[in-house]
Amino acid sequence: MMSNHKNILIILFTLLSFSFAKERYITREGVISFFSSTPLEDIKAINKQVSCVLDKGTGEFAFQLPIKGFTFKNALMQEHFNESYLESDIYPKSVFKGKIIDWNAIQLSENPTEVIIEGELTIHGIKQKIKEPGKIWLSSKSIIGESNFNVELVDYNVKVPKVVRSNIAEVINVNVSVQLNPR
C-alpha cells in the first residue's frame, strides 16, 4: 500500500514538473555592434549572428556570438581584428551568461522598461563580471531587449600594437539588440 502512494506521488510530481516547464524565448539573429572612436579614426563593426535565449520564468539569459561574425567597412580591418586583436582562431566566440535583476517585479508591456543586467561576459578567453543597464519590452509575441555599455580592452587582455594604438580606443562602446521569439 505504501508503495502505491509513493508511485502516485512520483507520477504527480513528474506531471507537475512538466506543467511548470520553462518558457524560453530565443533568437539566432540578434545584433551586436561596437564602436571605437579616436581623434585619428572611428572603427565600427557589426555581428548579426548572435544567439540568445531568455528564460521568461527566471529572467536568466545567455548570449553567444562567433567573433568572426563581425563585419567591418574594409577587409583589412576585419583581418587585423580577427588575427591580431581578438585572435578568433584561438578564441572563436564571446559568451554572456547572466540575469535581469528583479525580474519578477518587471511588468512586460509595449513600453520599454529600464532594467539592470548582471552576469559574466567572456571575451578573448577572459571572464569578467559585469552589471549594465538595458531595456526590455513586448512587441507582438516577441520580447525585445537592448543594452549599450562600454568594454575596456585591458579587462579582456586584448593587446593593441603600439603602431596602431592611437587608432583604437582603449574603451569600446558595445550595442546589443535582440528580438526573442517563443520557443
Short mmCIF file of C-alpha atoms in Angstrom, two decimals, residues 7-159:
data_model
loop_
_atom_site.label_atom_id
_atom_site.label_comp_id
_atom_site.label_asym_id
_atom_site.label_seq_id
_atom_site.Cartn_x
_atom_site.Cartn_y
_atom_site.Cartn_z
CA ASN A 7 4.33 5.73 -7.00
CA ILE A 8 1.35 8.08 -7.15
CA LEU A 9 3.43 10.88 -5.60
CA ILE A 10 6.25 10.27 -8.09
CA ILE A 11 3.82 10.39 -11.02
CA LEU A 12 2.15 13.52 -9.60
CA PHE A 13 5.48 15.35 -9.17
CA THR A 14 6.56 14.30 -12.66
CA LEU A 15 3.35 15.66 -14.18
CA LEU A 16 3.66 18.89 -12.19
CA SER A 17 7.23 19.38 -13.36
CA PHE A 18 6.05 19.20 -16.99
CA SER A 19 3.35 21.79 -16.33
CA PHE A 20 5.99 24.16 -14.95
CA ALA A 21 8.27 23.70 -17.95
CA LYS A 22 10.43 26.70 -18.70
CA GLU A 23 9.07 29.25 -21.12
CA ARG A 24 12.01 30.20 -23.30
CA TYR A 25 12.39 32.94 -25.86
CA ILE A 26 15.19 32.66 -28.40
CA THR A 27 16.87 34.17 -31.43
CA ARG A 28 19.79 33.27 -33.65
CA GLU A 29 19.66 36.63 -35.41
CA GLY A 30 20.50 39.10 -32.66
CA VAL A 31 22.75 42.05 -33.41
CA ILE A 32 25.82 43.26 -31.53
CA SER A 33 27.85 46.18 -32.80
CA PHE A 34 30.82 48.01 -31.38
CA PHE A 35 32.31 51.42 -31.93
CA SER A 36 35.84 52.69 -31.29
CA SER A 37 36.39 56.42 -31.57
CA THR A 38 39.76 58.20 -31.53
CA PRO A 39 40.89 61.53 -32.99
CA LEU A 40 42.58 59.60 -35.82
CA GLU A 41 39.93 57.06 -36.74
CA ASP A 42 36.47 55.71 -35.98
CA ILE A 43 36.00 51.95 -36.23
CA LYS A 44 32.63 50.23 -36.32
CA ALA A 45 31.76 46.55 -36.69
CA ILE A 46 28.50 44.64 -36.62
CA ASN A 47 27.65 40.99 -35.92
CA LYS A 48 24.22 39.66 -36.94
CA GLN A 49 24.92 36.06 -35.88
CA VAL A 50 24.11 36.49 -32.19
CA SER A 51 22.25 33.65 -30.46
CA CYS A 52 20.33 34.46 -27.31
CA VAL A 53 17.96 32.56 -25.02
CA LEU A 54 15.86 34.06 -22.22
CA ASP A 55 14.07 32.02 -19.55
CA LYS A 56 10.90 34.09 -19.11
CA GLY A 57 10.21 32.47 -15.73
CA THR A 58 13.51 33.46 -14.09
CA GLY A 59 14.99 36.30 -16.16
CA GLU A 60 18.14 34.25 -16.75
CA PHE A 61 19.59 34.55 -20.22
CA ALA A 62 22.67 33.86 -22.31
CA PHE A 63 24.26 35.24 -25.47
CA GLN A 64 26.77 33.61 -27.75
CA LEU A 65 28.34 35.01 -30.90
CA PRO A 66 31.11 33.98 -33.27
CA ILE A 67 33.94 36.52 -33.24
CA LYS A 68 34.45 36.02 -36.98
CA GLY A 69 30.84 37.16 -37.44
CA PHE A 70 31.85 40.81 -37.03
CA THR A 71 31.95 42.69 -40.33
CA PHE A 72 33.86 45.93 -40.89
CA LYS A 73 33.83 48.59 -43.60
CA ASN A 74 37.01 47.13 -45.07
CA ALA A 75 38.51 43.66 -45.19
CA LEU A 76 41.89 44.70 -43.75
CA MET A 77 40.29 45.96 -40.52
CA GLN A 78 38.40 42.68 -40.23
CA GLU A 79 41.56 40.66 -40.80
CA HIS A 80 43.53 42.59 -38.14
CA PHE A 81 40.62 42.31 -35.69
CA ASN A 82 40.42 38.52 -36.08
CA GLU A 83 44.13 37.71 -36.33
CA SER A 84 45.89 40.30 -34.16
CA TYR A 85 43.44 41.58 -31.55
CA LEU A 86 40.72 39.03 -30.76
CA GLU A 87 42.67 36.01 -32.05
CA SER A 88 39.44 34.41 -33.24
CA ASP A 89 41.10 31.12 -34.22
CA ILE A 90 42.08 30.63 -30.56
CA TYR A 91 39.02 32.34 -29.00
CA PRO A 92 36.25 31.75 -31.58
CA LYS A 93 33.28 33.03 -29.57
CA SER A 94 32.16 35.50 -26.97
CA VAL A 95 29.61 34.48 -24.34
CA PHE A 96 27.45 36.22 -21.76
CA LYS A 97 25.58 34.32 -19.03
CA GLY A 98 23.51 36.21 -16.52
CA LYS A 99 20.15 37.50 -15.43
CA ILE A 100 17.93 40.53 -15.32
CA ILE A 101 17.88 41.90 -11.76
CA ASP A 102 14.44 41.91 -10.05
CA TRP A 103 12.92 40.05 -12.99
CA ASN A 104 9.82 39.05 -11.03
CA ALA A 105 8.98 42.71 -10.33
CA ILE A 106 9.04 43.63 -14.04
CA GLN A 107 5.71 44.01 -15.82
CA LEU A 108 6.47 43.47 -19.50
CA SER A 109 4.48 45.75 -21.79
CA GLU A 110 4.86 47.53 -25.12
CA ASN A 111 6.64 50.35 -23.28
CA PRO A 112 10.38 49.87 -22.77
CA THR A 113 11.29 49.09 -19.16
CA GLU A 114 14.71 50.04 -17.80
CA VAL A 115 16.49 47.00 -16.34
CA ILE A 116 19.85 46.06 -14.87
CA ILE A 117 21.65 43.09 -16.38
CA GLU A 118 24.19 41.19 -14.30
CA GLY A 119 26.42 38.26 -15.18
CA GLU A 120 29.69 37.10 -16.70
CA LEU A 121 30.96 38.27 -20.06
CA THR A 122 33.68 36.21 -21.74
CA ILE A 123 35.78 37.87 -24.44
CA HIS A 124 39.20 36.69 -25.64
CA GLY A 125 39.03 33.79 -23.17
CA ILE A 126 38.72 36.14 -20.17
CA LYS A 127 35.60 36.13 -17.93
CA GLN A 128 34.58 39.34 -16.22
CA LYS A 129 31.58 40.09 -14.03
CA ILE A 130 29.50 42.93 -15.45
CA LYS A 131 26.44 44.88 -14.34
CA GLU A 132 24.96 47.06 -17.07
CA PRO A 133 21.73 48.90 -17.94
CA GLY A 134 19.31 47.69 -20.57
CA LYS A 135 15.74 47.96 -21.81
CA ILE A 136 13.16 45.27 -22.41
CA TRP A 137 9.64 45.34 -23.86
CA LEU A 138 6.99 43.37 -25.72
CA SER A 139 6.31 43.66 -29.43
CA SER A 140 3.51 41.43 -30.67
CA LYS A 141 4.57 37.93 -29.47
CA SER A 142 8.26 38.86 -29.19
CA ILE A 143 10.38 40.19 -26.35
CA ILE A 144 12.76 42.95 -27.44
CA GLY A 145 15.96 43.59 -25.48
CA GLU A 146 18.60 46.29 -25.86
CA SER A 147 21.70 47.31 -23.98
CA ASN A 148 24.51 49.78 -24.53
CA PHE A 149 27.69 49.59 -22.45
CA ASN A 150 31.45 50.03 -22.57
CA VAL A 151 34.17 47.38 -22.58
CA GLU A 152 37.76 48.16 -21.61
CA LEU A 153 40.21 46.21 -23.79
CA VAL A 154 42.66 45.78 -20.91
CA ASP A 155 39.98 43.91 -18.88
CA TYR A 156 39.96 41.17 -21.55
CA ASN A 157 43.70 41.12 -22.24
CA VAL A 158 43.22 42.48 -25.77
CA LYS A 159 46.59 43.87 -26.81
#
